[in-house]
Coordinates of C-alpha atoms in Angstrom, one line a residue:
Chain A
M1 CA 3.2 -24.9 -1.0
A2 CA 4.7 -22.3 -3.5
R3 CA 8.1 -21.7 -4.8
Y4 CA 9.5 -18.2 -4.9
A5 CA 12.4 -16.5 -6.3
V6 CA 14.2 -14.3 -4.1
T7 CA 17.6 -12.2 -5.5
G8 CA 19.3 -10.4 -2.9
V9 CA 19.1 -13.6 -0.8
A10 CA 22.3 -13.7 1.7
S11 CA 21.7 -11.2 3.8
G12 CA 19.3 -8.1 5.3
I13 CA 15.9 -8.6 3.9
G14 CA 16.4 -11.5 1.2
A15 CA 17.2 -13.8 4.4
A16 CA 14.9 -12.5 6.4
L17 CA 12.3 -13.1 3.1
A18 CA 13.9 -16.5 2.3
G19 CA 14.0 -17.7 6.2
L20 CA 10.1 -16.7 6.5
L21 CA 9.3 -18.4 3.4
K22 CA 11.0 -21.2 4.4
E23 CA 9.0 -21.9 8.0
R24 CA 5.8 -21.6 6.3
G25 CA 6.6 -24.3 4.2
H26 CA 7.2 -22.4 0.7
Q27 CA 10.3 -23.4 -1.9
V28 CA 13.0 -20.7 -2.0
V29 CA 15.1 -20.2 -5.1
G30 CA 17.6 -18.0 -4.0
F31 CA 20.2 -15.5 -5.8
D32 CA 23.2 -13.4 -4.6
V33 CA 26.6 -12.4 -5.6
R34 CA 27.5 -13.9 -2.5
E35 CA 27.1 -17.7 -1.9
T36 CA 24.9 -19.2 0.3
S37 CA 23.0 -22.4 1.3
D38 CA 20.7 -20.2 4.3
N39 CA 17.2 -21.0 3.1
V40 CA 17.7 -21.9 -0.4
D41 CA 16.4 -24.8 -1.9
Q42 CA 18.7 -23.6 -5.1
F43 CA 20.8 -21.3 -5.0
I44 CA 22.0 -19.4 -8.4
P45 CA 25.1 -16.8 -8.0
L46 CA 24.0 -14.0 -9.8
D47 CA 25.6 -10.3 -10.3
L48 CA 23.1 -7.8 -11.5
N49 CA 26.0 -5.6 -12.8
D50 CA 27.3 -8.0 -15.0
L51 CA 23.9 -7.5 -18.1
P52 CA 25.6 -11.3 -20.0
A53 CA 25.3 -13.3 -17.0
I54 CA 21.7 -12.2 -16.1
A55 CA 19.9 -14.5 -18.1
K56 CA 22.3 -17.0 -18.0
A57 CA 21.6 -16.9 -13.8
A58 CA 17.7 -16.8 -15.0
A59 CA 18.1 -20.1 -16.9
Q60 CA 19.6 -22.1 -14.4
V61 CA 16.3 -22.1 -12.4
E62 CA 15.0 -25.7 -12.0
G63 CA 11.0 -25.4 -12.0
P64 CA 8.2 -23.5 -12.2
L65 CA 8.1 -20.3 -10.1
D66 CA 4.9 -19.1 -8.1
G67 CA 6.8 -15.3 -7.3
L68 CA 9.9 -13.3 -7.7
C69 CA 10.8 -10.7 -5.3
N70 CA 13.3 -8.0 -6.6
N71 CA 15.2 -7.3 -3.8
A72 CA 18.7 -7.0 -4.3
G73 CA 20.1 -3.7 -4.5
L74 CA 23.6 -1.7 -3.8
P75 CA 23.4 1.1 -1.1
P76 CA 24.4 4.9 -1.6
R77 CA 28.1 4.8 -1.8
T78 CA 30.5 7.1 -3.7
G79 CA 32.1 6.5 -7.4
L80 CA 28.9 3.5 -7.5
E81 CA 26.6 5.4 -9.9
A82 CA 26.6 3.8 -12.6
Q83 CA 26.5 0.1 -10.7
I84 CA 23.7 1.9 -8.4
L85 CA 21.1 2.1 -11.4
Q86 CA 22.4 -0.5 -12.8
V87 CA 22.1 -3.7 -10.4
N88 CA 19.5 -1.4 -8.3
F89 CA 16.8 -0.6 -11.5
L90 CA 18.1 -1.8 -15.5
G91 CA 19.7 -5.0 -14.3
Q92 CA 16.4 -6.0 -12.4
R93 CA 14.5 -5.2 -15.4
S94 CA 16.6 -6.9 -17.7
F95 CA 16.4 -10.3 -14.8
T96 CA 12.7 -9.7 -14.7
Q97 CA 12.6 -9.9 -18.7
A98 CA 14.8 -13.2 -18.6
M99 CA 12.6 -15.0 -15.8
L100 CA 9.1 -14.3 -17.3
P101 CA 9.6 -17.8 -18.7
H102 CA 9.7 -19.5 -15.1
L103 CA 6.3 -17.7 -13.5
T104 CA 3.3 -19.3 -13.7
Q105 CA 0.0 -18.2 -13.7
G106 CA -1.2 -15.4 -11.0
S107 CA 2.3 -15.2 -10.0
A108 CA 3.0 -12.1 -8.0
I109 CA 6.9 -9.8 -8.5
V110 CA 8.1 -8.0 -5.8
N111 CA 10.1 -5.0 -7.0
M112 CA 12.0 -3.6 -3.9
A113 CA 11.8 0.2 -3.9
S114 CA 12.5 2.7 -1.1
R115 CA 11.4 5.7 0.2
A116 CA 13.6 7.2 -0.9
G117 CA 12.1 6.6 -3.8
H118 CA 9.2 8.4 -3.0
K119 CA 9.9 12.0 -4.4
W120 CA 9.2 10.4 -7.7
R121 CA 6.2 12.8 -8.8
E122 CA 9.4 15.8 -8.8
N123 CA 11.8 13.7 -11.2
V124 CA 9.1 11.6 -14.0
D125 CA 11.2 12.9 -16.8
Q126 CA 14.7 11.7 -15.5
I127 CA 13.3 9.0 -14.8
K128 CA 11.9 8.2 -18.2
R129 CA 15.3 9.1 -19.9
L130 CA 17.1 6.5 -17.0
G131 CA 13.9 4.1 -18.4
A132 CA 15.1 4.6 -22.2
L133 CA 18.7 3.4 -21.5
R134 CA 19.7 0.2 -23.6
G135 CA 23.2 0.0 -23.2
S136 CA 26.3 0.9 -20.4
S137 CA 27.9 3.1 -22.3
D138 CA 24.4 5.0 -22.8
L139 CA 24.2 4.5 -18.7
A140 CA 27.7 6.6 -18.2
A141 CA 26.8 9.2 -21.1
F142 CA 23.6 9.7 -18.3
I143 CA 25.3 10.2 -15.9
D144 CA 27.7 12.6 -16.7
N145 CA 25.1 14.7 -18.6
E146 CA 22.6 14.6 -15.7
D147 CA 25.7 15.2 -12.9
I148 CA 24.4 12.1 -11.1
N149 CA 25.7 12.0 -7.6
H150 CA 25.5 8.7 -5.3
V151 CA 22.5 9.7 -3.6
R152 CA 21.2 11.0 -6.6
A153 CA 21.9 7.5 -8.2
Y154 CA 20.6 6.0 -4.9
D155 CA 16.9 7.9 -5.2
L156 CA 16.8 7.9 -8.8
S157 CA 17.0 3.4 -8.9
K158 CA 14.1 3.5 -6.1
E159 CA 12.4 6.4 -8.2
A160 CA 12.4 4.0 -11.0
M161 CA 11.8 1.1 -9.3
I162 CA 8.5 2.7 -8.3
L163 CA 7.2 3.7 -11.9
W164 CA 8.5 0.9 -13.5
T165 CA 5.7 -1.3 -11.1
M166 CA 3.0 1.4 -12.3
A167 CA 4.4 1.3 -16.4
E168 CA 4.6 -2.4 -16.8
T169 CA 1.1 -3.4 -14.6
E170 CA -1.1 -3.7 -17.8
G171 CA 1.6 -6.0 -19.9
L172 CA 1.7 -8.1 -17.2
F173 CA -1.8 -8.1 -17.0
A174 CA -2.4 -10.1 -19.9
R175 CA 0.3 -12.3 -18.4
D176 CA -2.0 -13.1 -15.8
L177 CA 1.0 -11.3 -13.9
R178 CA 1.3 -9.1 -11.3
M179 CA 3.8 -6.2 -9.9
I180 CA 3.8 -4.8 -6.6
S181 CA 6.7 -2.6 -5.0
L182 CA 7.5 -2.3 -1.8
S183 CA 9.2 0.9 0.1
P184 CA 10.6 0.6 3.4
G185 CA 12.5 3.3 5.4
G186 CA 15.6 3.1 7.3
V187 CA 16.1 -0.7 8.1
S188 CA 18.7 -1.9 10.2
T189 CA 20.2 -4.3 7.9
G190 CA 24.0 -4.1 7.0
I191 CA 24.2 -1.5 5.1
L192 CA 22.2 1.0 7.6
A193 CA 25.7 2.8 7.9
D194 CA 25.9 3.1 4.4
F195 CA 22.5 5.2 4.5
A196 CA 23.3 7.3 7.5
R197 CA 26.4 8.1 6.2
A198 CA 24.8 9.1 2.8
F199 CA 21.2 10.9 3.6
G200 CA 22.1 12.6 7.0
D201 CA 20.3 14.5 8.6
R202 CA 17.5 13.7 7.1
M203 CA 17.3 9.9 7.5
A204 CA 18.0 10.4 11.3
K205 CA 15.2 13.4 11.9
N206 CA 12.7 10.9 10.2
V207 CA 13.8 7.7 12.0
A208 CA 13.9 9.7 15.3
R209 CA 10.5 10.3 15.0
T210 CA 9.2 6.6 13.7
G211 CA 11.0 5.9 17.6
R212 CA 13.8 3.3 15.2
P213 CA 14.1 1.7 12.1
G214 CA 12.3 -1.1 10.9
N215 CA 13.3 -5.0 10.9
A216 CA 14.6 -6.7 8.2
I217 CA 11.5 -8.9 9.3
E218 CA 9.2 -6.5 9.2
V219 CA 9.8 -6.0 5.6
A220 CA 10.0 -9.6 4.9
R221 CA 5.8 -10.1 6.1
V222 CA 5.2 -7.7 3.8
A223 CA 7.4 -9.2 1.1
A224 CA 5.3 -12.5 1.6
F225 CA 1.8 -11.1 1.6
A226 CA 2.5 -9.4 -1.7
L227 CA 4.1 -12.1 -3.2
S228 CA 0.7 -14.6 -1.6
P229 CA -2.3 -15.0 -3.2
D230 CA -4.1 -12.9 -0.3
S231 CA -3.3 -9.8 -2.3
N232 CA -4.2 -10.9 -5.6
W233 CA -6.2 -8.0 -6.5
M234 CA -3.3 -5.3 -5.4
K235 CA -1.2 -4.1 -8.8
G236 CA 0.7 -1.8 -9.6
E237 CA 1.3 0.0 -6.6
D238 CA 3.4 0.9 -3.7
I239 CA 3.5 -0.2 -0.2
A240 CA 5.4 2.1 2.0
I241 CA 6.4 0.2 5.2
D242 CA 8.2 2.7 6.8
G243 CA 6.6 3.5 10.8
G244 CA 4.6 6.2 9.5
M245 CA 7.2 8.3 7.9
G246 CA 5.3 9.6 5.4
A247 CA 2.4 10.2 7.4
F248 CA 4.2 12.6 9.6
N249 CA 5.6 14.1 6.7
A250 CA 3.0 14.3 4.6
S251 CA 0.4 15.9 7.5
D252 CA 3.0 18.6 8.2
T253 CA 3.5 19.8 4.8
L254 CA -0.6 19.6 4.4
G255 CA -1.4 20.9 7.8
L256 CA -4.0 18.4 8.0
S257 CA -4.3 18.9 12.0
A258 CA -8.1 20.4 11.6
L259 CA -8.8 15.9 10.4
R260 CA -7.8 14.3 14.0
L261 CA -10.0 13.2 16.2
T262 CA -9.5 15.8 19.0
Chain B
M1 CA -6.2 -15.9 18.4
A2 CA -7.5 -12.1 18.4
R3 CA -10.5 -9.7 18.5
Y4 CA -11.7 -7.3 16.3
A5 CA -14.5 -5.3 15.7
V6 CA -15.7 -4.7 12.4
T7 CA -18.3 -2.0 11.6
G8 CA -20.9 -2.6 8.6
V9 CA -20.5 -6.3 9.3
A10 CA -24.5 -7.2 7.7
S11 CA -22.7 -7.5 4.0
G12 CA -20.7 -6.7 1.4
I13 CA -17.4 -6.2 1.7
G14 CA -18.1 -6.1 6.1
A15 CA -19.6 -9.5 6.0
A16 CA -16.4 -11.0 4.1
L17 CA -14.3 -9.8 6.1
A18 CA -16.1 -11.5 9.3
G19 CA -16.5 -14.4 7.8
L20 CA -12.4 -14.8 7.1
L21 CA -11.6 -13.6 10.7
K22 CA -14.1 -16.4 12.1
E23 CA -12.6 -18.7 9.2
R24 CA -9.1 -18.0 11.0
G25 CA -9.7 -18.4 14.4
H26 CA -10.5 -14.8 15.6
Q27 CA -13.2 -13.0 17.4
V28 CA -15.5 -10.7 16.0
V29 CA -17.6 -7.5 17.5
G30 CA -19.9 -6.8 14.6
F31 CA -21.5 -3.5 14.1
D32 CA -24.2 -2.4 11.6
V33 CA -27.8 -0.7 11.2
R34 CA -28.8 -4.7 10.5
E35 CA -29.1 -6.7 12.7
T36 CA -27.2 -9.9 12.1
S37 CA -25.6 -12.9 14.0
D38 CA -23.2 -14.3 11.4
N39 CA -20.0 -14.0 12.2
V40 CA -20.3 -12.2 14.9
D41 CA -19.1 -13.4 18.6
Q42 CA -21.0 -9.3 19.7
F43 CA -23.7 -7.5 18.0
I44 CA -23.4 -4.5 18.3
P45 CA -26.2 -1.5 16.7
L46 CA -24.9 1.0 14.9
D47 CA -26.2 4.0 13.1
L48 CA -23.4 6.1 12.6
N49 CA -25.4 8.9 10.9
D50 CA -26.7 9.5 15.0
L51 CA -24.3 11.3 16.9
P52 CA -25.3 10.8 20.3
A53 CA -26.0 6.9 19.7
I54 CA -22.3 6.4 18.9
A55 CA -20.1 6.7 22.2
K56 CA -23.4 4.8 23.9
A57 CA -22.9 1.6 20.5
A58 CA -18.7 1.6 21.6
A59 CA -19.6 1.6 25.1
Q60 CA -21.3 -1.9 25.3
V61 CA -18.2 -3.5 23.7
E62 CA -17.5 -6.8 25.9
G63 CA -13.4 -7.2 26.7
P64 CA -10.2 -5.5 24.5
L65 CA -9.7 -5.5 21.0
D66 CA -6.8 -6.2 19.0
G67 CA -8.2 -3.9 16.4
L68 CA -11.0 -2.3 14.5
C69 CA -12.1 -1.5 10.9
N70 CA -13.7 1.0 9.8
N71 CA -15.9 -0.6 6.8
A72 CA -19.3 0.9 6.8
G73 CA -20.6 3.6 4.6
L74 CA -23.3 4.6 2.1
P75 CA -22.3 5.0 -1.6
P76 CA -23.1 7.9 -3.3
R77 CA -27.0 8.3 -3.7
T78 CA -29.1 11.5 -4.7
G79 CA -30.0 13.5 -1.5
L80 CA -27.7 12.0 0.9
E81 CA -25.0 14.8 0.6
A82 CA -25.2 15.2 4.4
Q83 CA -25.8 11.3 5.5
I84 CA -22.7 10.1 3.5
L85 CA -20.3 12.7 4.6
Q86 CA -21.8 12.1 8.6
V87 CA -21.8 8.2 8.1
N88 CA -18.4 7.7 5.7
F89 CA -16.0 9.9 7.8
L90 CA -17.4 12.3 10.3
G91 CA -19.6 9.7 12.5
Q92 CA -16.7 7.2 11.5
R93 CA -13.7 9.6 13.7
S94 CA -16.8 10.1 16.7
F95 CA -16.6 6.1 16.9
T96 CA -12.8 5.7 16.8
Q97 CA -12.5 8.6 19.6
A98 CA -15.1 6.2 21.5
M99 CA -13.5 2.7 20.5
L100 CA -9.7 4.1 21.4
P101 CA -10.2 2.9 25.0
H102 CA -11.4 -0.9 24.3
L103 CA -8.3 -1.1 21.5
T104 CA -5.0 -3.0 23.5
Q105 CA -1.5 -1.4 22.6
G106 CA -0.5 -2.4 18.9
S107 CA -3.7 -2.7 17.5
A108 CA -4.3 -1.7 14.2
I109 CA -7.4 0.7 12.9
V110 CA -8.3 0.0 9.3
N111 CA -9.8 2.8 7.7
M112 CA -12.1 1.7 4.0
A113 CA -11.6 4.3 1.8
S114 CA -12.0 4.1 -2.6
R115 CA -10.2 4.4 -5.3
A116 CA -13.1 7.3 -5.7
G117 CA -11.0 9.6 -2.6
H118 CA -7.8 9.1 -4.9
K119 CA -7.6 12.6 -6.2
W120 CA -7.7 13.9 -2.7
R121 CA -4.0 16.4 -4.0
E122 CA -6.6 18.2 -5.9
N123 CA -8.8 18.6 -2.8
V124 CA -6.7 19.5 0.4
D125 CA -8.6 22.4 1.3
Q126 CA -12.1 21.1 0.9
I127 CA -11.1 18.5 2.8
K128 CA -9.6 20.1 5.7
R129 CA -12.9 22.2 5.8
L130 CA -14.6 19.4 6.6
G131 CA -12.1 18.1 8.7
A132 CA -13.3 21.4 10.8
L133 CA -16.5 20.6 11.0
R134 CA -17.8 19.2 14.0
G135 CA -21.9 19.8 14.6
S136 CA -24.7 18.9 11.9
S137 CA -26.0 22.2 11.2
D138 CA -22.4 23.4 10.6
L139 CA -22.4 20.5 7.9
A140 CA -25.3 21.4 6.4
A141 CA -24.2 24.9 5.2
F142 CA -20.8 23.4 4.0
I143 CA -22.8 21.2 1.6
D144 CA -24.5 24.6 0.8
N145 CA -22.0 26.5 0.0
E146 CA -19.8 24.4 -1.4
D147 CA -22.3 23.3 -4.1
I148 CA -21.9 19.4 -2.8
N149 CA -23.4 16.7 -5.0
H150 CA -24.0 13.1 -3.8
V151 CA -21.2 12.2 -6.1
R152 CA -18.8 15.0 -4.7
A153 CA -20.0 13.9 -1.0
Y154 CA -18.9 10.3 -1.5
D155 CA -15.6 11.1 -3.0
L156 CA -14.7 13.5 -0.6
S157 CA -15.5 11.3 2.4
K158 CA -13.2 8.5 1.0
E159 CA -11.0 11.7 0.6
A160 CA -11.3 12.6 3.8
M161 CA -10.5 9.2 5.2
I162 CA -7.0 9.0 3.2
L163 CA -6.2 12.6 4.6
W164 CA -7.4 11.6 8.0
T165 CA -5.8 8.4 8.3
M166 CA -2.2 10.2 7.7
A167 CA -3.3 13.2 10.1
E168 CA -3.7 10.8 13.0
T169 CA -1.2 8.8 12.5
E170 CA 1.3 10.5 14.8
G171 CA -1.2 10.9 17.4
L172 CA -1.8 6.7 17.7
F173 CA 2.1 6.5 17.3
A174 CA 2.1 8.0 20.5
R175 CA -0.7 5.6 22.1
D176 CA 1.3 2.5 20.4
L177 CA -2.0 2.6 17.9
R178 CA -1.9 2.8 14.2
M179 CA -3.9 3.5 10.9
I180 CA -4.2 2.1 7.5
S181 CA -6.7 3.5 4.6
L182 CA -7.4 0.5 2.2
S183 CA -8.8 1.9 -1.2
P184 CA -10.9 -0.1 -3.4
G185 CA -11.6 -0.3 -6.9
G186 CA -15.3 -0.7 -7.9
V187 CA -16.2 -4.3 -5.7
S188 CA -19.0 -6.8 -6.7
T189 CA -21.7 -5.8 -3.7
G190 CA -25.0 -4.6 -3.1
I191 CA -23.6 -1.2 -3.9
L192 CA -21.8 -1.8 -7.1
A193 CA -25.1 -0.9 -9.0
D194 CA -25.1 2.6 -6.9
F195 CA -21.8 3.4 -8.2
A196 CA -22.6 2.3 -11.6
R197 CA -25.3 4.6 -11.4
A198 CA -22.9 7.5 -10.3
F199 CA -20.0 7.4 -11.8
G200 CA -21.1 6.1 -15.1
D201 CA -18.5 5.9 -18.2
R202 CA -15.8 6.5 -15.3
M203 CA -16.1 3.3 -13.7
A204 CA -16.9 1.5 -16.6
K205 CA -14.3 2.1 -18.4
N206 CA -12.0 1.0 -15.2
V207 CA -13.6 -2.2 -14.7
A208 CA -13.2 -3.0 -18.2
R209 CA -9.9 -2.3 -18.0
T210 CA -9.1 -4.3 -15.2
G211 CA -11.1 -7.6 -16.3
R212 CA -13.9 -7.6 -13.8
P213 CA -14.9 -5.7 -10.8
G214 CA -13.0 -6.7 -7.6
N215 CA -14.7 -9.4 -5.4
A216 CA -15.2 -8.6 -1.3
I217 CA -13.4 -11.8 -0.4
E218 CA -10.3 -9.8 -1.3
V219 CA -10.8 -6.3 0.0
A220 CA -11.3 -8.7 3.0
R221 CA -8.0 -10.5 3.1
V222 CA -5.9 -7.2 2.5
A223 CA -8.4 -5.9 5.6
A224 CA -7.2 -9.0 7.6
F225 CA -3.4 -8.5 6.9
A226 CA -3.5 -5.1 7.4
L227 CA -5.1 -5.4 11.0
S228 CA -2.8 -8.5 11.5
P229 CA 0.8 -8.1 13.7
D230 CA 2.6 -9.1 10.1
S231 CA 1.7 -5.4 8.7
N232 CA 2.8 -3.9 12.0
W233 CA 5.6 -1.0 10.4
M234 CA 3.2 0.2 7.8
K235 CA 1.2 3.0 9.4
G236 CA -0.5 6.2 8.0
E237 CA -0.9 5.2 4.3
D238 CA -3.0 3.9 2.2
I239 CA -3.4 0.4 0.2
A240 CA -5.5 0.2 -3.4
I241 CA -7.1 -2.6 -4.2
D242 CA -8.3 -2.4 -7.4
G243 CA -6.6 -5.0 -9.9
G244 CA -4.6 -2.4 -11.5
M245 CA -6.6 0.7 -12.2
G246 CA -4.5 3.2 -10.4
A247 CA -1.5 1.8 -12.2
F248 CA -3.1 2.1 -16.0
N249 CA -4.2 5.2 -15.4
A250 CA -1.0 6.5 -13.9
S251 CA 0.8 5.0 -16.8
D252 CA -1.2 6.7 -19.3
T253 CA -0.7 9.9 -17.9
L254 CA 2.9 10.0 -17.0
G255 CA 3.6 8.4 -20.4
L256 CA 5.6 5.9 -18.8
S257 CA 5.8 3.4 -21.7
A258 CA 9.6 4.0 -21.8
L259 CA 10.1 2.3 -18.5
R260 CA 9.2 -0.9 -20.0
L261 CA 10.5 -4.5 -20.2
T262 CA 10.7 -4.7 -24.2

């Protein structure tokens, strides 16, 4: 039996993960802006957009934890640029810092990134500028200066989760902690329509090629593995859970047909 | 209970994987050049360097399979350039083709790549030329023309495993099969000394930074997950099992310190 913290526990992937962990005999400390009693042993309200409240929420955790899944996140919605960057990345980073004292040796921190963050190689400098921000007025100026709309804010927040996971790994290694990020493709949850609106063709084509969107439980099973000691030698990397979208696109782009069996 | 095929089953990661699968109640069909009766329900001799023998070995499998782990491989040893490329990649590809009829719908094929293959982005054209080879005389000319020594042969064979996994994913999707590659860093097995000799400083520095080499069982646990239905939406991608080596190096190269918590 282990005890795991899960953010965004009231719906979607977070709810599926909490249910799976409970089914396997573990305890769950759940965080969300919306209260829930489903699949949690302790529920703590958390608004990642409210910086001063983050440390207070973390302080309410009862007992040591064996892992943390930073799963909460906002979809790409017009006008929410600052909230997206705050909730999906900057707030998660602050929350993680506040949670570190609860994590026992060997714990994993599993960060929910996205396939939408897989173009990080093209945006390293912008991700670093975002990562250097520490206050909310800086964030407003950053969005203005870099002309960031809601789709770019979402992609950027997920690119940042992937690179943050890499960046933090050496420091966490020294404390016997580790981080992994997960990058789902389109997943059938309450916010799938937001992604369809924001990404349009780009998502529709990818989903058609993989046959269907992913399911929350398919992502949750990988998250449970990433949290468990079975993945203890995996550190600082991103795992795609996308039904092959990344491979299909890479194979096209790189022209890999010569490698195939037949 | 599932039934899995594992190549290179007589030692190292293959033996650890077979032992783990048996411990979890599964059946194992084991392949190796060296005979073993440990942890296998059926043993079949297999020399991946002997092309005509590959299809004969595959034909001996009794009963349907729920997954295949292409784990067999040669380490970088001087003079073995052709054998390394044959056993670690070309032979595995032929073997996989011969094994396809045994694999039930939903099965995973898990390919053992290596952290040594992670520079594939720099070598896509050479990997494609290797992938286009079909006969052993072509292979000898390729090694000659491209001036490939044993270390390059090893790295190239693993780069090819990673790209082959991407390339094959769409064709396998149509048959309800999937592939994943695994990339361990240095692992404590009987061939660790070969890698230390071949890679020298490059490996020693990385291992020092992660505190120790990986263990065969730590890789085997990830392989068991990749073979299992729990990873069913992961297709065509590479999973590093390297204690953070990749993250440490990426964080240095990209200068990611601005992203860190403190």
